[in-house]
PDB file of C-alpha atoms in Angstrom:
ATOM      1  CA  UNK F 156       0.000   0.000   0.000  1.00 44.00           C
ATOM      2  CA  UNK F 157       1.303   3.478  -0.963  1.00 45.00           C
ATOM      3  CA  UNK F 158       1.853   5.987   1.797  1.00 44.00           C
ATOM      4  CA  UNK F 159       0.534   9.570   1.482  1.00 41.00           C
ATOM      5  CA  UNK F 160       4.108  10.786   0.857  1.00 40.00           C
ATOM      6  CA  UNK F 161       4.548   8.246  -2.006  1.00 44.00           C
ATOM      7  CA  UNK F 162       1.248   9.397  -3.587  1.00 41.00           C
ATOM      8  CA  UNK F 163       2.383  13.043  -3.502  1.00 41.00           C
ATOM      9  CA  UNK F 164       5.640  12.020  -5.222  1.00 40.00           C
ATOM     10  CA  UNK F 165       3.761  10.255  -8.039  1.00 37.00           C
ATOM     11  CA  UNK F 166       1.567  13.338  -8.600  1.00 35.00           C
ATOM     12  CA  UNK F 167       4.639  15.564  -8.681  1.00 35.00           C
ATOM     13  CA  UNK F 168       6.379  13.369 -11.299  1.00 36.00           C
ATOM     14  CA  UNK F 169       3.263  13.276 -13.484  1.00 38.00           C
ATOM     15  CA  UNK F 170       2.959  17.045 -13.218  1.00 41.00           C
ATOM     16  CA  UNK F 171       6.539  17.493 -14.381  1.00 34.00           C
ATOM     17  CA  UNK F 172       5.895  15.200 -17.362  1.00 37.00           C
ATOM     18  CA  UNK F 173       2.808  17.219 -18.326  1.00 36.00           C
ATOM     19  CA  UNK F 174       4.754  20.491 -18.123  1.00 37.00           C
ATOM     20  CA  UNK F 175       7.492  19.010 -20.325  1.00 36.00           C
ATOM     21  CA  UNK F 176       4.925  18.179 -23.015  1.00 37.00           C
ATOM     22  CA  UNK F 177       3.460  21.702 -22.937  1.00 35.00           C
ATOM     23  CA  UNK F 178       6.765  23.524 -23.284  1.00 36.00           C
ATOM     24  CA  UNK F 179       8.203  21.343 -26.074  1.00 35.00           C
ATOM     25  CA  UNK F 180       9.257  23.627 -28.991  1.00 35.00           C
ATOM     26  CA  UNK F 181       6.797  23.847 -31.905  1.00 34.00           C
ATOM     27  CA  UNK F 182       7.816  22.725 -35.395  1.00 32.00           C
ATOM     28  CA  UNK F 183       8.733  25.573 -37.770  1.00 37.00           C
ATOM     29  CA  UNK F 184       6.076  26.639 -40.303  1.00 46.00           C
ATOM     30  CA  UNK F 185       6.286  24.860 -43.670  1.00 63.00           C
ATOM     31  CA  UNK F 186       7.122  26.748 -46.852  1.00 84.00           C
ATOM     32  CA  UNK F 187       4.060  27.617 -48.912  1.00 91.00           C
ATOM     33  CA  UNK F 188       5.731  26.410 -52.132  1.00 95.00           C
ATOM     34  CA  UNK F 189       8.621  24.043 -51.352  1.00 96.00           C
ATOM     35  CA  UNK F 190      11.156  23.242 -54.052  1.00 97.00           C
ATOM     36  CA  UNK F 191      10.571  26.510 -55.961  1.00 98.00           C
ATOM     37  CA  UNK F 192      12.948  27.088 -58.920  1.00 98.00           C
ATOM     38  CA  UNK F 193      13.043  28.873 -62.270  1.00 98.00           C
ATOM     39  CA  UNK F 194      13.858  27.003 -65.492  1.00 98.00           C
ATOM     40  CA  UNK F 195      14.298  28.405 -69.006  1.00 98.00           C
ATOM     41  CA  UNK F 196      14.243  27.318 -72.655  1.00 98.00           C
ATOM     42  CA  UNK F 197      15.345  29.438 -75.638  1.00 98.00           C
ATOM     43  CA  UNK F 198      14.289  29.057 -79.261  1.00 98.00           C
ATOM     44  CA  UNK F 199      16.604  28.995 -82.247  1.00 98.00           C
ATOM     45  CA  UNK F 200      18.005  32.439 -83.155  1.00 98.00           C
ATOM     46  CA  UNK F 201      17.319  33.405 -86.780  1.00 97.00           C
ATOM     47  CA  UNK F 202      15.411  35.975 -88.845  1.00 96.00           C
ATOM     48  CA  UNK F 203      12.137  34.032 -89.189  1.00 96.00           C
ATOM     49  CA  UNK F 204       8.910  35.973 -88.561  1.00 96.00           C
ATOM     50  CA  UNK F 205       7.748  33.648 -85.734  1.00 97.00           C
ATOM     51  CA  UNK F 206       9.630  32.038 -82.834  1.00 98.00           C
ATOM     52  CA  UNK F 207       8.435  29.670 -80.115  1.00 98.00           C
ATOM     53  CA  UNK F 208       9.918  27.995 -77.038  1.00 98.00           C
ATOM     54  CA  UNK F 209       8.505  25.753 -74.303  1.00 98.00           C
ATOM     55  CA  UNK F 210       9.936  25.633 -70.776  1.00 99.00           C
ATOM     56  CA  UNK F 211       9.017  22.414 -68.954  1.00 98.00           C
ATOM     57  CA  UNK F 212       9.255  21.861 -65.215  1.00 98.00           C
ATOM     58  CA  UNK F 213      11.648  19.186 -63.916  1.00 98.00           C
ATOM     59  CA  UNK F 214      10.084  15.765 -63.316  1.00 98.00           C
ATOM     60  CA  UNK F 215       7.903  15.782 -60.229  1.00 98.00           C
ATOM     61  CA  UNK F 216       7.373  19.556 -60.199  1.00 98.00           C
ATOM     62  CA  UNK F 217       4.419  21.697 -61.306  1.00 98.00           C
ATOM     63  CA  UNK F 218       4.138  25.139 -62.902  1.00 98.00           C
ATOM     64  CA  UNK F 219       3.131  28.015 -60.614  1.00 98.00           C
ATOM     65  CA  UNK F 220       4.064  30.953 -62.866  1.00 98.00           C
ATOM     66  CA  UNK F 221       5.450  32.109 -66.205  1.00 98.00           C
ATOM     67  CA  UNK F 222       7.767  34.613 -67.880  1.00 98.00           C
ATOM     68  CA  UNK F 223       9.467  35.417 -71.172  1.00 98.00           C
ATOM     69  CA  UNK F 224      12.239  37.384 -72.855  1.00 98.00           C
ATOM     70  CA  UNK F 225      12.686  38.536 -76.451  1.00 98.00           C
ATOM     71  CA  UNK F 226      16.342  38.551 -77.440  1.00 97.00           C
ATOM     72  CA  UNK F 227      17.795  40.806 -80.148  1.00 95.00           C
ATOM     73  CA  UNK F 228      14.583  42.324 -81.536  1.00 93.00           C
ATOM     74  CA  UNK F 229      14.339  45.537 -79.399  1.00 87.00           C
ATOM     75  CA  UNK F 230      10.726  46.603 -79.815  1.00 86.00           C
ATOM     76  CA  UNK F 231      10.044  44.932 -83.164  1.00 90.00           C
ATOM     77  CA  UNK F 232       8.808  41.621 -81.733  1.00 95.00           C
ATOM     78  CA  UNK F 233       5.686  40.932 -79.700  1.00 96.00           C
ATOM     79  CA  UNK F 234       4.664  37.939 -77.581  1.00 97.00           C
ATOM     80  CA  UNK F 235       1.395  36.600 -78.970  1.00 96.00           C
ATOM     81  CA  UNK F 236       1.215  33.462 -76.824  1.00 97.00           C
ATOM     82  CA  UNK F 237       2.197  32.959 -73.164  1.00 98.00           C
ATOM     83  CA  UNK F 238       0.304  29.741 -72.621  1.00 98.00           C
ATOM     84  CA  UNK F 239       0.593  27.445 -69.593  1.00 98.00           C
ATOM     85  CA  UNK F 240      -0.563  23.882 -70.227  1.00 98.00           C
ATOM     86  CA  UNK F 241      -2.895  22.033 -67.862  1.00 98.00           C
ATOM     87  CA  UNK F 242      -6.617  22.585 -67.419  1.00 98.00           C
ATOM     88  CA  UNK F 243      -9.456  23.006 -64.922  1.00 98.00           C
ATOM     89  CA  UNK F 244      -8.721  19.577 -63.447  1.00 97.00           C
ATOM     90  CA  UNK F 245      -5.013  19.232 -64.336  1.00 98.00           C
ATOM     91  CA  UNK F 246      -1.962  20.904 -62.816  1.00 98.00           C
ATOM     92  CA  UNK F 247       0.178  22.766 -65.389  1.00 98.00           C
ATOM     93  CA  UNK F 248       3.769  21.643 -65.867  1.00 99.00           C
ATOM     94  CA  UNK F 249       5.018  23.772 -68.808  1.00 99.00           C
ATOM     95  CA  UNK F 250       4.615  27.123 -70.560  1.00 99.00           C
ATOM     96  CA  UNK F 251       4.866  27.869 -74.295  1.00 98.00           C
ATOM     97  CA  UNK F 252       5.898  31.324 -75.514  1.00 98.00           C
ATOM     98  CA  UNK F 253       5.270  32.347 -79.128  1.00 98.00           C
ATOM     99  CA  UNK F 254       6.331  35.684 -80.633  1.00 98.00           C
ATOM    100  CA  UNK F 255       5.964  37.463 -83.982  1.00 96.00           C
ATOM    101  CA  UNK F 256       7.773  40.356 -85.622  1.00 95.00           C
ATOM    102  CA  UNK F 257       5.537  43.445 -85.552  1.00 90.00           C
ATOM    103  CA  UNK F 258       7.414  44.917 -88.520  1.00 85.00           C
ATOM    104  CA  UNK F 259       9.778  43.209 -90.966  1.00 85.00           C
ATOM    105  CA  UNK F 260      13.072  42.726 -89.092  1.00 88.00           C
ATOM    106  CA  UNK F 261      16.217  41.568 -90.881  1.00 88.00           C
ATOM    107  CA  UNK F 262      18.277  40.605 -87.824  1.00 93.00           C
ATOM    108  CA  UNK F 263      18.430  37.302 -85.972  1.00 97.00           C
ATOM    109  CA  UNK F 264      16.368  37.044 -82.814  1.00 97.00           C
ATOM    110  CA  UNK F 265      14.997  34.470 -80.390  1.00 98.00           C
ATOM    111  CA  UNK F 266      12.525  34.002 -77.542  1.00 98.00           C
ATOM    112  CA  UNK F 267      13.139  32.600 -74.058  1.00 98.00           C
ATOM    113  CA  UNK F 268      10.358  30.952 -72.038  1.00 99.00           C
ATOM    114  CA  UNK F 269      10.595  30.946 -68.232  1.00 99.00           C
ATOM    115  CA  UNK F 270       8.774  28.445 -66.020  1.00 99.00           C
ATOM    116  CA  UNK F 271       8.473  28.945 -62.258  1.00 98.00           C
ATOM    117  CA  UNK F 272       8.189  25.432 -60.810  1.00 98.00           C
ATOM    118  CA  UNK F 273       7.615  23.888 -57.387  1.00 98.00           C
ATOM    119  CA  UNK F 274       6.947  20.577 -55.704  1.00 98.00           C
ATOM    120  CA  UNK F 275       3.269  19.603 -56.128  1.00 98.00           C
ATOM    121  CA  UNK F 276       0.960  22.326 -54.806  1.00 97.00           C
ATOM    122  CA  UNK F 277      -2.449  21.276 -53.406  1.00 98.00           C
ATOM    123  CA  UNK F 278      -5.349  22.011 -55.727  1.00 98.00           C
ATOM    124  CA  UNK F 279      -3.217  23.454 -58.558  1.00 98.00           C
ATOM    125  CA  UNK F 280      -5.128  23.912 -61.848  1.00 98.00           C
ATOM    126  CA  UNK F 281      -5.202  26.211 -64.884  1.00 98.00           C
ATOM    127  CA  UNK F 282      -8.407  28.033 -65.823  1.00 98.00           C
ATOM    128  CA  UNK F 283      -9.055  30.317 -68.803  1.00 98.00           C
ATOM    129  CA  UNK F 284     -11.485  32.888 -70.151  1.00 98.00           C
ATOM    130  CA  UNK F 285     -11.799  33.893 -73.815  1.00 98.00           C
ATOM    131  CA  UNK F 286     -12.966  37.423 -74.627  1.00 98.00           C
ATOM    132  CA  UNK F 287     -15.208  38.553 -77.480  1.00 97.00           C
ATOM    133  CA  UNK F 288     -13.896  38.150 -81.040  1.00 97.00           C
ATOM    134  CA  UNK F 289     -14.308  41.289 -83.148  1.00 97.00           C
ATOM    135  CA  UNK F 290     -12.274  43.962 -84.959  1.00 95.00           C
ATOM    136  CA  UNK F 291     -12.276  46.659 -82.270  1.00 96.00           C
ATOM    137  CA  UNK F 292      -8.940  48.270 -81.408  1.00 95.00           C
ATOM    138  CA  UNK F 293      -8.928  47.162 -77.751  1.00 97.00           C
ATOM    139  CA  UNK F 294      -9.824  43.842 -76.105  1.00 97.00           C
ATOM    140  CA  UNK F 295      -9.891  42.858 -72.439  1.00 98.00           C
ATOM    141  CA  UNK F 296     -10.842  39.750 -70.466  1.00 98.00           C
ATOM    142  CA  UNK F 297     -10.396  38.410 -66.925  1.00 98.00           C
ATOM    143  CA  UNK F 298      -9.730  34.841 -65.758  1.00 98.00           C
ATOM    144  CA  UNK F 299     -10.900  34.247 -62.190  1.00 98.00           C
ATOM    145  CA  UNK F 300      -9.874  31.358 -59.945  1.00 98.00           C
ATOM    146  CA  UNK F 301     -12.562  28.911 -58.807  1.00 98.00           C
ATOM    147  CA  UNK F 302     -14.156  29.734 -55.449  1.00 98.00           C
ATOM    148  CA  UNK F 303     -11.799  29.002 -52.585  1.00 98.00           C
ATOM    149  CA  UNK F 304      -8.632  29.111 -54.706  1.00 98.00           C
ATOM    150  CA  UNK F 305      -5.959  31.816 -55.103  1.00 98.00           C
ATOM    151  CA  UNK F 306      -3.866  32.984 -58.054  1.00 98.00           C
ATOM    152  CA  UNK F 307      -0.226  31.835 -58.194  1.00 98.00           C
ATOM    153  CA  UNK F 308       0.570  32.675 -61.823  1.00 98.00           C
ATOM    154  CA  UNK F 309      -0.653  34.096 -65.109  1.00 98.00           C
ATOM    155  CA  UNK F 310      -0.721  33.659 -68.880  1.00 98.00           C
ATOM    156  CA  UNK F 311      -2.390  34.944 -72.032  1.00 98.00           C
ATOM    157  CA  UNK F 312      -2.996  34.252 -75.708  1.00 98.00           C
ATOM    158  CA  UNK F 313      -3.884  36.587 -78.587  1.00 97.00           C
ATOM    159  CA  UNK F 314      -6.091  34.816 -81.120  1.00 97.00           C
ATOM    160  CA  UNK F 315      -6.284  35.763 -84.796  1.00 95.00           C
ATOM    161  CA  UNK F 316      -4.100  38.868 -84.791  1.00 93.00           C
ATOM    162  CA  UNK F 317      -0.624  37.355 -85.584  1.00 87.00           C
ATOM    163  CA  UNK F 318       1.779  40.109 -84.594  1.00 87.00           C
ATOM    164  CA  UNK F 319      -0.616  43.052 -84.853  1.00 90.00           C
ATOM    165  CA  UNK F 320      -1.768  42.962 -81.202  1.00 94.00           C
ATOM    166  CA  UNK F 321       0.186  43.989 -78.093  1.00 95.00           C
ATOM    167  CA  UNK F 322      -0.646  43.229 -74.463  1.00 97.00           C
ATOM    168  CA  UNK F 323      -0.786  46.510 -72.559  1.00 95.00           C
ATOM    169  CA  UNK F 324      -2.308  45.221 -69.308  1.00 97.00           C
ATOM    170  CA  UNK F 325      -1.422  41.896 -67.693  1.00 98.00           C
ATOM    171  CA  UNK F 326      -2.565  42.579 -64.174  1.00 98.00           C
ATOM    172  CA  UNK F 327      -3.189  40.234 -61.244  1.00 98.00           C
ATOM    173  CA  UNK F 328      -5.574  41.619 -58.645  1.00 98.00           C
ATOM    174  CA  UNK F 329      -4.841  41.548 -54.909  1.00 98.00           C
ATOM    175  CA  UNK F 330      -2.455  43.759 -52.973  1.00 98.00           C
ATOM    176  CA  UNK F 331       0.119  43.966 -50.209  1.00 97.00           C
ATOM    177  CA  UNK F 332      -2.319  42.428 -47.734  1.00 96.00           C
ATOM    178  CA  UNK F 333      -4.655  40.529 -50.065  1.00 97.00           C
ATOM    179  CA  UNK F 334      -4.107  37.305 -52.010  1.00 98.00           C
ATOM    180  CA  UNK F 335      -4.734  37.637 -55.763  1.00 98.00           C
ATOM    181  CA  UNK F 336      -7.582  35.588 -57.221  1.00 98.00           C
ATOM    182  CA  UNK F 337      -7.814  36.788 -60.865  1.00 99.00           C
ATOM    183  CA  UNK F 338      -5.807  38.203 -63.769  1.00 98.00           C
ATOM    184  CA  UNK F 339      -6.969  40.771 -66.341  1.00 98.00           C
ATOM    185  CA  UNK F 340      -5.434  40.856 -69.832  1.00 98.00           C
ATOM    186  CA  UNK F 341      -5.905  43.920 -72.024  1.00 98.00           C
ATOM    187  CA  UNK F 342      -4.499  44.266 -75.556  1.00 97.00           C
ATOM    188  CA  UNK F 343      -4.442  46.887 -78.324  1.00 96.00           C
ATOM    189  CA  UNK F 344      -3.868  46.651 -82.048  1.00 94.00           C
ATOM    190  CA  UNK F 345      -0.342  47.874 -82.763  1.00 87.00           C
ATOM    191  CA  UNK F 346      -1.430  48.773 -86.301  1.00 84.00           C
ATOM    192  CA  UNK F 347      -4.985  49.103 -87.581  1.00 86.00           C
ATOM    193  CA  UNK F 348      -6.384  45.765 -88.763  1.00 88.00           C
ATOM    194  CA  UNK F 349      -9.805  44.651 -89.969  1.00 91.00           C
ATOM    195  CA  UNK F 350      -9.249  41.132 -88.616  1.00 91.00           C
ATOM    196  CA  UNK F 351     -11.541  39.738 -85.944  1.00 96.00           C
ATOM    197  CA  UNK F 352      -9.446  38.805 -82.926  1.00 97.00           C
ATOM    198  CA  UNK F 353      -9.743  37.998 -79.233  1.00 98.00           C
ATOM    199  CA  UNK F 354      -7.799  37.639 -75.997  1.00 98.00           C
ATOM    200  CA  UNK F 355      -7.561  34.593 -73.734  1.00 98.00           C
ATOM    201  CA  UNK F 356      -6.565  35.079 -70.097  1.00 98.00           C
ATOM    202  CA  UNK F 357      -5.044  32.151 -68.167  1.00 99.00           C
ATOM    203  CA  UNK F 358      -5.053  31.896 -64.362  1.00 99.00           C
ATOM    204  CA  UNK F 359      -2.941  29.345 -62.501  1.00 99.00           C
ATOM    205  CA  UNK F 360      -4.802  28.679 -59.250  1.00 98.00           C
ATOM    206  CA  UNK F 361      -4.246  26.676 -56.065  1.00 98.00           C
ATOM    207  CA  UNK F 362      -5.710  26.092 -52.658  1.00 98.00           C
ATOM    208  CA  UNK F 363      -4.879  29.021 -50.325  1.00 98.00           C
ATOM    209  CA  UNK F 364      -1.125  29.491 -49.830  1.00 98.00           C
ATOM    210  CA  UNK F 365       0.566  30.790 -46.706  1.00 97.00           C
ATOM    211  CA  UNK F 366       1.319  34.524 -46.951  1.00 97.00           C
ATOM    212  CA  UNK F 367       0.216  34.984 -50.573  1.00 98.00           C
ATOM    213  CA  UNK F 368       0.160  38.661 -51.640  1.00 98.00           C
ATOM    214  CA  UNK F 369       0.691  40.856 -54.697  1.00 98.00           C
ATOM    215  CA  UNK F 370       3.554  43.374 -54.630  1.00 98.00           C
ATOM    216  CA  UNK F 371       4.129  46.038 -57.305  1.00 98.00           C
ATOM    217  CA  UNK F 372       6.597  48.694 -58.448  1.00 98.00           C
ATOM    218  CA  UNK F 373       5.823  51.584 -60.817  1.00 98.00           C
ATOM    219  CA  UNK F 374       8.653  52.861 -63.005  1.00 97.00           C
ATOM    220  CA  UNK F 375       9.396  56.477 -63.926  1.00 96.00           C
ATOM    221  CA  UNK F 376       6.958  58.211 -66.310  1.00 97.00           C
ATOM    222  CA  UNK F 377       8.788  59.890 -69.200  1.00 95.00           C
ATOM    223  CA  UNK F 378       9.103  59.801 -72.997  1.00 95.00           C
ATOM    224  CA  UNK F 379      12.200  57.585 -73.280  1.00 94.00           C
ATOM    225  CA  UNK F 380      12.122  54.768 -75.827  1.00 94.00           C
ATOM    226  CA  UNK F 381      12.951  52.076 -73.240  1.00 95.00           C
ATOM    227  CA  UNK F 382      12.210  51.612 -69.559  1.00 93.00           C
ATOM    228  CA  UNK F 383      12.629  48.797 -67.047  1.00 97.00           C
ATOM    229  CA  UNK F 384      11.245  48.180 -63.576  1.00 98.00           C
ATOM    230  CA  UNK F 385      11.600  45.369 -61.013  1.00 98.00           C
ATOM    231  CA  UNK F 386       9.029  44.211 -58.459  1.00 98.00           C
ATOM    232  CA  UNK F 387      10.596  42.406 -55.491  1.00 98.00           C
ATOM    233  CA  UNK F 388       8.838  40.156 -53.004  1.00 98.00           C
ATOM    234  CA  UNK F 389       8.719  41.232 -49.345  1.00 98.00           C
ATOM    235  CA  UNK F 390      11.438  39.790 -47.117  1.00 97.00           C
ATOM    236  CA  UNK F 391      10.783  36.134 -46.339  1.00 97.00           C
ATOM    237  CA  UNK F 392       8.653  35.538 -49.433  1.00 98.00           C
ATOM    238  CA  UNK F 393       9.351  33.964 -52.852  1.00 98.00           C
ATOM    239  CA  UNK F 394       7.949  34.632 -56.314  1.00 98.00           C
ATOM    240  CA  UNK F 395       5.287  32.216 -57.609  1.00 98.00           C
ATOM    241  CA  UNK F 396       4.149  34.320 -60.596  1.00 98.00           C
ATOM    242  CA  UNK F 397       3.954  37.844 -61.985  1.00 98.00           C
ATOM    243  CA  UNK F 398       2.325  40.426 -64.265  1.00 98.00           C
ATOM    244  CA  UNK F 399       2.818  43.908 -65.752  1.00 98.00           C
ATOM    245  CA  UNK F 400       0.992  47.009 -66.922  1.00 98.00           C
ATOM    246  CA  UNK F 401       1.904  49.762 -69.395  1.00 97.00           C
ATOM    247  CA  UNK F 402       0.489  53.149 -68.448  1.00 96.00           C
ATOM    248  CA  UNK F 403      -0.219  55.930 -70.969  1.00 94.00           C
ATOM    249  CA  UNK F 404       1.128  54.351 -74.163  1.00 92.00           C
ATOM    250  CA  UNK F 405      -2.070  52.668 -75.546  1.00 87.00           C
ATOM    251  CA  UNK F 406      -0.722  50.161 -78.042  1.00 85.00           C
ATOM    252  CA  UNK F 407       2.598  51.831 -78.831  1.00 90.00           C
ATOM    253  CA  UNK F 408       4.575  50.058 -76.091  1.00 94.00           C
ATOM    254  CA  UNK F 409       5.774  46.437 -76.088  1.00 95.00           C
ATOM    255  CA  UNK F 410       6.963  44.482 -73.045  1.00 97.00           C
ATOM    256  CA  UNK F 411      10.098  42.850 -74.420  1.00 95.00           C
ATOM    257  CA  UNK F 412      11.319  41.405 -71.131  1.00 96.00           C
ATOM    258  CA  UNK F 413       9.133  39.759 -68.472  1.00 98.00           C
ATOM    259  CA  UNK F 414      11.838  37.933 -66.553  1.00 98.00           C
ATOM    260  CA  UNK F 415      11.661  36.270 -63.129  1.00 98.00           C
ATOM    261  CA  UNK F 416      15.038  35.996 -61.445  1.00 98.00           C
ATOM    262  CA  UNK F 417      16.310  32.761 -59.878  1.00 98.00           C
ATOM    263  CA  UNK F 418      17.541  29.645 -61.621  1.00 98.00           C
ATOM    264  CA  UNK F 419      17.384  25.839 -61.744  1.00 97.00           C
ATOM    265  CA  UNK F 420      18.608  25.643 -58.138  1.00 97.00           C
ATOM    266  CA  UNK F 421      17.449  29.035 -56.822  1.00 97.00           C
ATOM    267  CA  UNK F 422      13.971  30.241 -55.864  1.00 98.00           C
ATOM    268  CA  UNK F 423      12.937  33.447 -57.655  1.00 98.00           C
ATOM    269  CA  UNK F 424      12.166  36.487 -55.505  1.00 98.00           C
ATOM    270  CA  UNK F 425      11.591  39.239 -58.097  1.00 98.00           C
ATOM    271  CA  UNK F 426      10.475  39.961 -61.659  1.00 98.00           C
ATOM    272  CA  UNK F 427      11.830  42.514 -64.146  1.00 98.00           C
ATOM    273  CA  UNK F 428       9.610  44.110 -66.784  1.00 98.00           C
ATOM    274  CA  UNK F 429      11.290  45.970 -69.655  1.00 97.00           C
ATOM    275  CA  UNK F 430       9.376  47.752 -72.426  1.00 97.00           C
ATOM    276  CA  UNK F 431      10.130  49.532 -75.707  1.00 96.00           C
ATOM    277  CA  UNK F 432       8.126  51.925 -77.830  1.00 93.00           C
ATOM    278  CA  UNK F 433       6.954  50.045 -80.921  1.00 86.00           C
ATOM    279  CA  UNK F 434       6.758  53.295 -82.916  1.00 83.00           C
ATOM    280  CA  UNK F 435       8.052  56.717 -81.878  1.00 85.00           C
ATOM    281  CA  UNK F 436       5.748  58.036 -79.128  1.00 89.00           C
ATOM    282  CA  UNK F 437       6.000  61.629 -77.866  1.00 89.00           C
ATOM    283  CA  UNK F 438       3.964  61.253 -74.664  1.00 93.00           C
ATOM    284  CA  UNK F 439       5.094  60.242 -71.195  1.00 96.00           C
ATOM    285  CA  UNK F 440       4.469  56.630 -70.194  1.00 97.00           C
ATOM    286  CA  UNK F 441       5.513  54.117 -67.549  1.00 97.00           C
ATOM    287  CA  UNK F 442       5.729  50.410 -66.795  1.00 97.00           C
ATOM    288  CA  UNK F 443       4.426  48.643 -63.663  1.00 98.00           C
ATOM    289  CA  UNK F 444       5.758  45.246 -62.582  1.00 98.00           C
ATOM    290  CA  UNK F 445       3.631  42.941 -60.395  1.00 98.00           C
ATOM    291  CA  UNK F 446       5.042  40.141 -58.230  1.00 98.00           C
ATOM    292  CA  UNK F 447       2.891  37.358 -56.753  1.00 98.00           C
ATOM    293  CA  UNK F 448       4.640  36.206 -53.584  1.00 98.00           C
ATOM    294  CA  UNK F 449       4.172  33.530 -50.907  1.00 98.00           C
ATOM    295  CA  UNK F 450       5.938  32.636 -47.684  1.00 97.00           C
ATOM    296  CA  UNK F 451       9.336  31.037 -48.368  1.00 92.00           C
TER     297      UNK F 451
END
């Protein structure tokens, strides 16, 4: 039979065990998008009117965002197709970039496609919205994530205009304290055309991600032929996708460079947007870069 002193000792030991369980250190928070990297693929460099490249994620990874770069064409080439694969029930794993010359260009040039890739992300899908097809000068459409999902990345496609349309507005919604859920694509005719054409907006969407926000940087407004601006994720966050917006140039500016940083072993944390005037433009204009960022 236990004495009263022995019973008090047992209670004391059990109490110490309980305290030890309570004060055990918590596990660190998981990254929102583990395994994030940026991969690239570049087309052949020649003087053909059309160039295309597809960047594919490494085996076992999925596509969260996109980017591109036109090399050697300096305002005379336009990206017509920034198309992530996948679908409303399928995670994307690659992005195809297609670009045309806007005017005859004798030099050699190429296009680079950038894919932002991560380990599988819960609920990742690609949705799309196609705008009206007609011959008006300006077209706009918005792709919105399914209810309960958030936007990690973006894409677009110009249909039927083959080098005569330029994307002026490629804008994810959201803000510094709000997760994006949609992307709006707006495009102008670079030269008057009677063709019927349309715009497709692509949204890459996932289940809610830890710390997802949209950051932005607005470049200087002036009448220079070229300008560049970089949007950088807040400290402790990484880049899952991006967007841009040209302000005040209405079809006479071309984003030549939409480049996430990072590499095949490095998570991207920023995106650079560089734009040229397609024809001489006397007015002041600017470029805004948008970064979609999640907790690292």
